[in-house]
Structure formats: C-alpha cells, structure tokens
CSV table of C-alpha atoms and ligand atoms in Angstrom, one decimal:
chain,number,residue,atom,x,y,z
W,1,UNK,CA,0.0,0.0,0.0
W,2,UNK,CA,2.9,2.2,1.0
W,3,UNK,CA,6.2,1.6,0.5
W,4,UNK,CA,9.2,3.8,1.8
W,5,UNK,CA,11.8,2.7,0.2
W,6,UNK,CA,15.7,4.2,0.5
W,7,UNK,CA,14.8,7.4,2.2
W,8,UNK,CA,17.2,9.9,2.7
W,9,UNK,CA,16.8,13.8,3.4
W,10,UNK,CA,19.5,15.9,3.7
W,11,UNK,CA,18.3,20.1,4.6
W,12,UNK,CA,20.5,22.9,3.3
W,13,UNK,CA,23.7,22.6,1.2
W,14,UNK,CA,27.5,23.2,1.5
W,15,UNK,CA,28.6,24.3,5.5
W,16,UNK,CA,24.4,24.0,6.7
W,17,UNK,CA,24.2,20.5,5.5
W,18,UNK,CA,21.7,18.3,7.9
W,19,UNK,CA,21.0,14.7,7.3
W,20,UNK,CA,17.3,14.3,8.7
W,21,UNK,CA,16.4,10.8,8.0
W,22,UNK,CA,20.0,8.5,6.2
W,23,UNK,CA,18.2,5.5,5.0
W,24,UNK,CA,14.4,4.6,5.9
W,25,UNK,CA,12.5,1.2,4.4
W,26,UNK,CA,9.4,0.0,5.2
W,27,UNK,CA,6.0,-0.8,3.8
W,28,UNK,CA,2.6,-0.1,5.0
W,29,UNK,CA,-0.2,-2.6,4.3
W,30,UNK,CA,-3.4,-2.0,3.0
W,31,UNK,CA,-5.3,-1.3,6.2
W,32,UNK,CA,-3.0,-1.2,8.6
W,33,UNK,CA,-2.2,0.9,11.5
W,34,UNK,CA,1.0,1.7,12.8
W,35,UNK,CA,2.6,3.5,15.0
W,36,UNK,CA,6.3,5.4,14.3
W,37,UNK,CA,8.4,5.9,17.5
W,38,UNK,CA,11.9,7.5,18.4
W,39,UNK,CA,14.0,10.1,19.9
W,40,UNK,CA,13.1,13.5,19.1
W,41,UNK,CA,15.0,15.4,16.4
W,42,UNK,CA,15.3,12.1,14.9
W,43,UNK,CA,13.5,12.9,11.5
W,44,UNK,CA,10.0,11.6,12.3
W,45,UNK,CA,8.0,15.0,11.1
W,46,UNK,CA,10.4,15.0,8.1
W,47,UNK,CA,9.4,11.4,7.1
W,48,UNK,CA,6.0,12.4,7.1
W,49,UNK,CA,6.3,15.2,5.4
W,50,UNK,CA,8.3,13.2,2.8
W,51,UNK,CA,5.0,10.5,2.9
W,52,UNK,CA,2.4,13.4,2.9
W,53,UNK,CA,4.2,14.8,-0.4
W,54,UNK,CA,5.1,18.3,1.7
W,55,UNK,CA,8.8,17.5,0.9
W,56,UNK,CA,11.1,16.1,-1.8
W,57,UNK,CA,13.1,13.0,-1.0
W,58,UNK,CA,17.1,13.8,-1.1
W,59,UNK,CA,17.0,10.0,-2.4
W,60,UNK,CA,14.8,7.5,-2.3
W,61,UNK,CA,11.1,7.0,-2.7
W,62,UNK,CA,7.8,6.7,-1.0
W,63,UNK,CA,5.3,5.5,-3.1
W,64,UNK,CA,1.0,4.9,-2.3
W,65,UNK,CA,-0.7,1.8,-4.5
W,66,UNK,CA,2.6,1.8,-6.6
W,67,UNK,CA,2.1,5.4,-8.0
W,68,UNK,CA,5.4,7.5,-6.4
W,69,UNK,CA,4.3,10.4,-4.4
W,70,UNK,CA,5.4,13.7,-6.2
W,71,UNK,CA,2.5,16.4,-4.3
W,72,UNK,CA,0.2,15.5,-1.6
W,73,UNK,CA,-1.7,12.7,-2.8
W,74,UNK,CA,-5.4,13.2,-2.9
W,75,UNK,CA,-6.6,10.0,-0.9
W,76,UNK,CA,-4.3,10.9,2.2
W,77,UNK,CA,-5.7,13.2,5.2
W,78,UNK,CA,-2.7,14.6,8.0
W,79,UNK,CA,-3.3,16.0,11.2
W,80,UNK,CA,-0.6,17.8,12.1
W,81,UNK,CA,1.1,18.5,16.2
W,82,UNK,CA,0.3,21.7,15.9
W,83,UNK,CA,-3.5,21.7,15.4
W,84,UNK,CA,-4.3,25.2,16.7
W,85,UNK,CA,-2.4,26.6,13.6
W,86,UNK,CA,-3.5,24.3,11.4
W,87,UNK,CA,-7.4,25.7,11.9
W,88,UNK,CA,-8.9,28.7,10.7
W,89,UNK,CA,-9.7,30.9,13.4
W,90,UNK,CA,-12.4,32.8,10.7
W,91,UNK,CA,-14.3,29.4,9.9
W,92,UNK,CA,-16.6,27.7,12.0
W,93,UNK,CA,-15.8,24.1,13.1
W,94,UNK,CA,-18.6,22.8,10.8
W,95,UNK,CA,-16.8,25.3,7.9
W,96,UNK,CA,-13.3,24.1,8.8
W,97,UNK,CA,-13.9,20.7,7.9
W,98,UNK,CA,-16.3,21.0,4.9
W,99,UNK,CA,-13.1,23.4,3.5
W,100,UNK,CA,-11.1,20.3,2.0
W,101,UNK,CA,-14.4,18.7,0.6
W,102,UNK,CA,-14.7,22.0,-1.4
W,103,UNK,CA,-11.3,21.6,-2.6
W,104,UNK,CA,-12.6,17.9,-3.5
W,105,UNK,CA,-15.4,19.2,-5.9
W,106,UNK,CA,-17.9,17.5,-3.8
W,107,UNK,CA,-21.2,18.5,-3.8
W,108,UNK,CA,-23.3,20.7,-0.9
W,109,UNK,CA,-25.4,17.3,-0.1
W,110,UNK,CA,-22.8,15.3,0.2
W,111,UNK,CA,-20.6,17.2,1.8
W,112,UNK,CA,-22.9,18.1,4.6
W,113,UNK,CA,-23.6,14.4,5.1
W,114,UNK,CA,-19.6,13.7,5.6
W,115,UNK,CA,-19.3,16.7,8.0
W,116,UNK,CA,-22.1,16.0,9.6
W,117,UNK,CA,-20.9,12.1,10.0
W,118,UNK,CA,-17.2,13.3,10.9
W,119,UNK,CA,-18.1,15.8,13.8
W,120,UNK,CA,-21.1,12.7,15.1
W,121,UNK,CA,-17.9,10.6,15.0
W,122,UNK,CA,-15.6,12.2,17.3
W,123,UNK,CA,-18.3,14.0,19.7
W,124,UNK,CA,-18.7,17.4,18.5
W,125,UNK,CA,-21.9,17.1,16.3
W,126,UNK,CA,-23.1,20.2,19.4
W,127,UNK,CA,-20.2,22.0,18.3
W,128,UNK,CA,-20.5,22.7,14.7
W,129,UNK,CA,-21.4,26.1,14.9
W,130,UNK,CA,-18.4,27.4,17.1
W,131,UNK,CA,-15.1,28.5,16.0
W,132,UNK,CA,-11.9,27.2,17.1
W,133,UNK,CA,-10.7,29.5,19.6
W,134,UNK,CA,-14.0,28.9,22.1
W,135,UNK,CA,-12.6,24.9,22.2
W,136,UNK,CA,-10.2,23.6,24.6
W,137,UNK,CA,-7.2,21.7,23.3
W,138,UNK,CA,-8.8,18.4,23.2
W,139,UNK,CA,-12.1,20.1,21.0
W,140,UNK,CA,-10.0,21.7,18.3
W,141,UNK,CA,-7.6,18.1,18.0
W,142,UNK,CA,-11.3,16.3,17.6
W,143,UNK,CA,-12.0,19.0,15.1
W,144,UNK,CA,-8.8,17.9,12.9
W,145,UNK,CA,-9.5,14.6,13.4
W,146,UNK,CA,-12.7,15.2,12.0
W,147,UNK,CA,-12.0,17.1,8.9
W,148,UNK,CA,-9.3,14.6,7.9
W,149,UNK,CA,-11.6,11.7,8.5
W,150,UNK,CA,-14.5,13.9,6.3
W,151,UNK,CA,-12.2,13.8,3.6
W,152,UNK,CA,-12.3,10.0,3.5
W,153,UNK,CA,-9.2,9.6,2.8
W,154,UNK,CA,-7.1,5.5,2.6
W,155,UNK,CA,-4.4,6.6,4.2
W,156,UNK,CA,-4.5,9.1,7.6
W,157,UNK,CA,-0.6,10.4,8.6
W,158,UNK,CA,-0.8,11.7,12.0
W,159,UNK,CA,2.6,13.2,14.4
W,160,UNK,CA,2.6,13.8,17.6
W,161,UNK,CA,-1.0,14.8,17.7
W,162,UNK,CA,-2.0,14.3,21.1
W,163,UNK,CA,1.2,15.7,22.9
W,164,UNK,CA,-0.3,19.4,24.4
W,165,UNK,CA,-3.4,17.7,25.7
W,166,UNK,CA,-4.3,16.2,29.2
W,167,UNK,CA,-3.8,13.0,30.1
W,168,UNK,CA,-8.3,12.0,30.2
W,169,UNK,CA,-8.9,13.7,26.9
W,170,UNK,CA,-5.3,11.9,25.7
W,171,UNK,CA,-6.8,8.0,26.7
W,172,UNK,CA,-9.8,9.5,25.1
W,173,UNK,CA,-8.3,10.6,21.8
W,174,UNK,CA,-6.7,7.2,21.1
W,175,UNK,CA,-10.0,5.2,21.7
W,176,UNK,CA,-11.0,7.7,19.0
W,177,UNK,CA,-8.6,6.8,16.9
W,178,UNK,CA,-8.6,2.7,17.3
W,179,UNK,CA,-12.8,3.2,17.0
W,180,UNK,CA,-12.3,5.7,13.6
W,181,UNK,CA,-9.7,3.2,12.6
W,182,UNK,CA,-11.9,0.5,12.4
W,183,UNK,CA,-14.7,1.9,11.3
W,184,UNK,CA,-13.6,3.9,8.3
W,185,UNK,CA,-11.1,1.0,7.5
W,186,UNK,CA,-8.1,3.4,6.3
W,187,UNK,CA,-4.5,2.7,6.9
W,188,UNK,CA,-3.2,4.6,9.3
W,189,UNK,CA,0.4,5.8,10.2
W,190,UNK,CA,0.6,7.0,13.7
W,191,UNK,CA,3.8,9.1,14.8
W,192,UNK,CA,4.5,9.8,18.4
W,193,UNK,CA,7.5,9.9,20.9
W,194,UNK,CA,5.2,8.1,24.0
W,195,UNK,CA,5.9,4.4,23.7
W,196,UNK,CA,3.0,3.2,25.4
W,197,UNK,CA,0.5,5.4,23.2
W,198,UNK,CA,2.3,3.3,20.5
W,199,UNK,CA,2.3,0.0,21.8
W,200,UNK,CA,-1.6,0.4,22.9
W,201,UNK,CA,-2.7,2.2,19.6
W,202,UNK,CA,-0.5,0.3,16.9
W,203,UNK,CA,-0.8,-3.1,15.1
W,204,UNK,CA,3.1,-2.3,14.8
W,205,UNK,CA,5.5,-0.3,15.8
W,206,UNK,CA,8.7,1.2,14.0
W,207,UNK,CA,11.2,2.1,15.8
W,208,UNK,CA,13.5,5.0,14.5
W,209,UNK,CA,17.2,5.3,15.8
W,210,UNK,CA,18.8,8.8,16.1
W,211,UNK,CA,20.9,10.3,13.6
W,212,UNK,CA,21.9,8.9,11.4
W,213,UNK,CA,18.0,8.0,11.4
W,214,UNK,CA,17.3,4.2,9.9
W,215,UNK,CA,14.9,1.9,10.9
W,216,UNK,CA,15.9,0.1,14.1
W,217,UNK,CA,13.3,-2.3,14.5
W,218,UNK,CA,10.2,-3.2,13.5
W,219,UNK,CA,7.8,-4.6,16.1
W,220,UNK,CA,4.4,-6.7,16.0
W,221,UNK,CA,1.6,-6.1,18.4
W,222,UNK,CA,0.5,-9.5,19.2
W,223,UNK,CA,-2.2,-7.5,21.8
W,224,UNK,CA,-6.3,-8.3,21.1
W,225,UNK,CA,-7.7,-6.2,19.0
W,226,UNK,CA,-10.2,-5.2,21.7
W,227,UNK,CA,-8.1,-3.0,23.8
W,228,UNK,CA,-9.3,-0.6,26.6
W,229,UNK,CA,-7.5,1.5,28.6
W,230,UNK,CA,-7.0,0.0,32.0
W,231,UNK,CA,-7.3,-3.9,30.9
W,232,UNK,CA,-5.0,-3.6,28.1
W,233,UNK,CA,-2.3,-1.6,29.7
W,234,UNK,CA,-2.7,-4.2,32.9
W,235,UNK,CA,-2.1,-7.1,30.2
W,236,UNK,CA,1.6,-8.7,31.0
W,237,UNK,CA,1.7,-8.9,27.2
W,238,UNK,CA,1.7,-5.1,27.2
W,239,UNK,CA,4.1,-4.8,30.0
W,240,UNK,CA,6.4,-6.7,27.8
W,241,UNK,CA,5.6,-5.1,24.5
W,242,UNK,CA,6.3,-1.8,26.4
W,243,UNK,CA,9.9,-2.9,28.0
W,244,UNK,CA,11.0,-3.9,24.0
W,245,UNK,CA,10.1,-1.0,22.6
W,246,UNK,CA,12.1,1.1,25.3
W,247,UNK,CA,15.4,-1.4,25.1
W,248,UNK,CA,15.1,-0.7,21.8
W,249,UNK,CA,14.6,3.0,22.1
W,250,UNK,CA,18.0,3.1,24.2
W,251,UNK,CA,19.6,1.2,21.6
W,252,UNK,CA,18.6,3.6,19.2
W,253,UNK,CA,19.7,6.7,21.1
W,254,UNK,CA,23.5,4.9,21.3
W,255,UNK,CA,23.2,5.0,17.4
W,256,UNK,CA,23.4,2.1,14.6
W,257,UNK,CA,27.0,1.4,14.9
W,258,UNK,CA,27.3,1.7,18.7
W,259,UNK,CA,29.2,-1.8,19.4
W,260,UNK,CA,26.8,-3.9,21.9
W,261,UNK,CA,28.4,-4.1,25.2
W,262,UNK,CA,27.3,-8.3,24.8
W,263,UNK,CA,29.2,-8.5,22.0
W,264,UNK,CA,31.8,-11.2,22.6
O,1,ADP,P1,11.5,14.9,14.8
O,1,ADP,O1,10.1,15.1,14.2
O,1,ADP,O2,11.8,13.4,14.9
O,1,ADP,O3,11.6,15.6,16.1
O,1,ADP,P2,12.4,16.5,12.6
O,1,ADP,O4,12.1,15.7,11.3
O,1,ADP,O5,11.6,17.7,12.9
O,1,ADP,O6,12.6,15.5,13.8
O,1,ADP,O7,13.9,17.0,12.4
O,1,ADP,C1,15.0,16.1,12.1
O,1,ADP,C2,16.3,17.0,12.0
O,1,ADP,O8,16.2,17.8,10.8
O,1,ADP,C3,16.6,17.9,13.1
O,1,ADP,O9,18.0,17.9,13.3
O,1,ADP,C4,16.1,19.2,12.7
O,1,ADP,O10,16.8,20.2,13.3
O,1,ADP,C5,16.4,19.2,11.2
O,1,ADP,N1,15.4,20.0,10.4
O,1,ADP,C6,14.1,19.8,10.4
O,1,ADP,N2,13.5,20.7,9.5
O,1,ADP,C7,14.5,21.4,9.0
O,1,ADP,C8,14.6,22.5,8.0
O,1,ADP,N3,13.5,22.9,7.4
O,1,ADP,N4,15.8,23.0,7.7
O,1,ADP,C9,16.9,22.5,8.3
O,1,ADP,N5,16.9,21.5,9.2
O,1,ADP,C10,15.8,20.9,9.5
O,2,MG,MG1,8.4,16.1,14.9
C-alpha cells in the first residue's frame, strides 16, 4: 500500500548541511495501523512530510498503490502536532472541515452528510457552529481529526497529535482513533514519541534510531484487537511489549553502529 523505500533527506547545502532521516525502508499494508516511534529530532516530522508529499526525497522514494508520491496525494488526510495553527480561526468548526471537501469538488449534499458524519464521530456534532478559539485543546484536536476523516481519505498520517493535551482527553483521543480506525477501514500511520501510546494504539511499531536515522526495528503487536484503557495496559503482554520498545529505544539513542556491550 505504502512503500518507503531508500529514504534519505538531507536540509540545506555546503557548510548548513543536515541529514534528517540517512536510510528509511518499510512498507505499509493496506489497512493497517502503525505507529512510528523515536527520539526527538530524529527525523519523524520530516518522514512524514516526505509520505504526505510536503517535501522532496534527497534520495529514495515513497510510493501509495505503486504510484510515487510527487505532491500531496489526494486520498491521504494529515493531522498535524500543531493543530491550533492548522485551523482557521475565521471558519466555524462545521466550515473548517467541509473546507477540504470544497477543494474535492464534492457537492453541498454530500458534503454536509460527511461533516455532519465526521463531527457525530468524534463527539462534536453540538459544536458545529463554534469556531476554534471557544474549544479547549482536546475540541480543536477532535476537530482535525474530523476534517481529515470527512475527507475520507485511505491513508490518515498523524505526528505527535495528542502531545499538548491532558492525560483524560489523551486515553480519550486514542479510543477515538482505534474506533475511527476500524470503522472507516483506512490505513493509518501514527507518529509519536510516548511508547505506550504506540504500543496500545499500533498493530506495529517502528522504531526509528537517532541520527543517522534508519529503521531500528520493526515490532508486532501481538495484543487483542479489543483493547481498553485500563485492561490492556494491565495485560503482562503489554508490559512486555512496552519494555522492548524502550530497550530498543536506548539502543537507538546509542546509534546504529554503537558496538553492543554483549558483544563477545
Ligand atoms: P522529529 O520530528 O523526529 O523531532 P524532525 O524531522 O523535525 O525530527 O527534524 C530532524 C532533523 O532535521 C533535526 O535535526 C532538525 O533540526 C532538522 N530539520 C528539520 N526541519 C529542517 C529544516 N526545514 N531545515 C533544516 N533542518 C531541519
Ligand atoms: Mg516532529
């Protein structure tokens, strides 16, 4: 469905030179979700960006149903870290999201029916008439999850989106997304730096190392598909799941070549 393959990005030129990401392959089935973890300033945001079409690939390629990815590719939806800025303060929350559905061509019927669906979804149907700025935190995230799910899209890319909200409305958010998930059937890849949000949200989790940024492992989720909060993350299975991930998080921080200190 997706396929990174060979990724590199390198910012700048000459003296300014950064390397964000050295070498990332993976591949997304149809369907899937997974989540994307590692160490900050490791090049997550800039591999999504590279996904999302937002950037050009130093080398490599990410590709979506074998077509490479030149420009943002219409069936893909991202909610962004930062979604106070990504909302227009002048639209309502019921004009935010119908905004990409008008940039679809879609007609007034249907587009009402998919905002109307979208907001239902993620508990805001009471809110359409308000404007960002008289939601809390949690609100305006549920808005940009519900103008990316509106747009339908078969892919959703999604960083760091619940880091600046509570921890109540945070638990909330990713039953949201596991329930959306399921219910929309899109493939989903999930970015975030909180290890258990990953391991309790994701079918998989990749695990980035620092720079230079490759894949360091790639981990299955062999949790039920039913999760909840306080079961789930009392499961010994996720207890486990939870201590790989970190090992392999400190492995990652000591960098790809950092000799093991097992190593005969
Ligand atoms: P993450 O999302 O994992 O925290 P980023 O992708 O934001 O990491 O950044 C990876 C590296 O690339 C960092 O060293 C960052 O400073 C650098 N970087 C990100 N964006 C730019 C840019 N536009 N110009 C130059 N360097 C950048
Ligand atoms: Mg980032």
């Amino acid at each position: 469905m997706l396929d990174v393959n060979g990724l590199q990005k390198i910012y700048g030129g000459g003296e300014r030179e950064v390397e964000a990401v050295r070498d990332l392959t993976f591949r997304l089935e149809e369907g899937e979700l997974s989540c994307l973890v590692g160490p900050s300033g490791c090049g997550k945001t800039t591999l999504l960006k590279c996904v999302a079409g937002l950037l050009r690939p130093t080398a490599g390629s990410v590709s979506l149903a074998g077509h490479a990815i030149s420009g943002p590719p219409r069936d893909m939806a991202v909610v962004f870290q930062e979604y106070g800025r990504s909302l227009f303060s002048w639209l309502t929350v019921r004009g935010n999201v119908e905004l990409p559905l008008k940039e679809k061509k879609l007609g007034k019927g249907r587009r009402d029916s998919l905002v109307n669906e979208a907001l239902q979804a993620v508990g805001l149907a009471d809110s359409a008439e308000s404007y960002p700025w008289q939601l809390s935190g949690g609100m305006q995230q549920r808005v940009a999850i519900a103008r990316a799910i509106a747009y339908e899209p078969r892919v959703l890319l999604m960083d760091e989106p619940f880091a600046a909200v509570d921890a109540q409305t945070r638990a909330d958010l990713e039953d949201l997304i596991r329930g959306l998930w399921k219910r929309f059937a899109m493939t989903v890849l999930f970015i975030t730096h909180d290890i258990d949000e990953a391991v309790y949200l994701g079918q998989r989790v990749l695990v980035l190392s620092s720079s230079p940024t490759v894949v360091q492992d790639d981990i299955a989720v062999d949790l039920p598909d039913e999760r909840d909060q306080l079961s789930t993350r009392s499961d010994q299975r996720f207890t486990a799941l939870r201590s790989l991930v970190y090992t392999e998080i400190q492995n990652a921080k000591n960098g790809p070549a950092a000799p093991s200190p097992a190593a005969p």
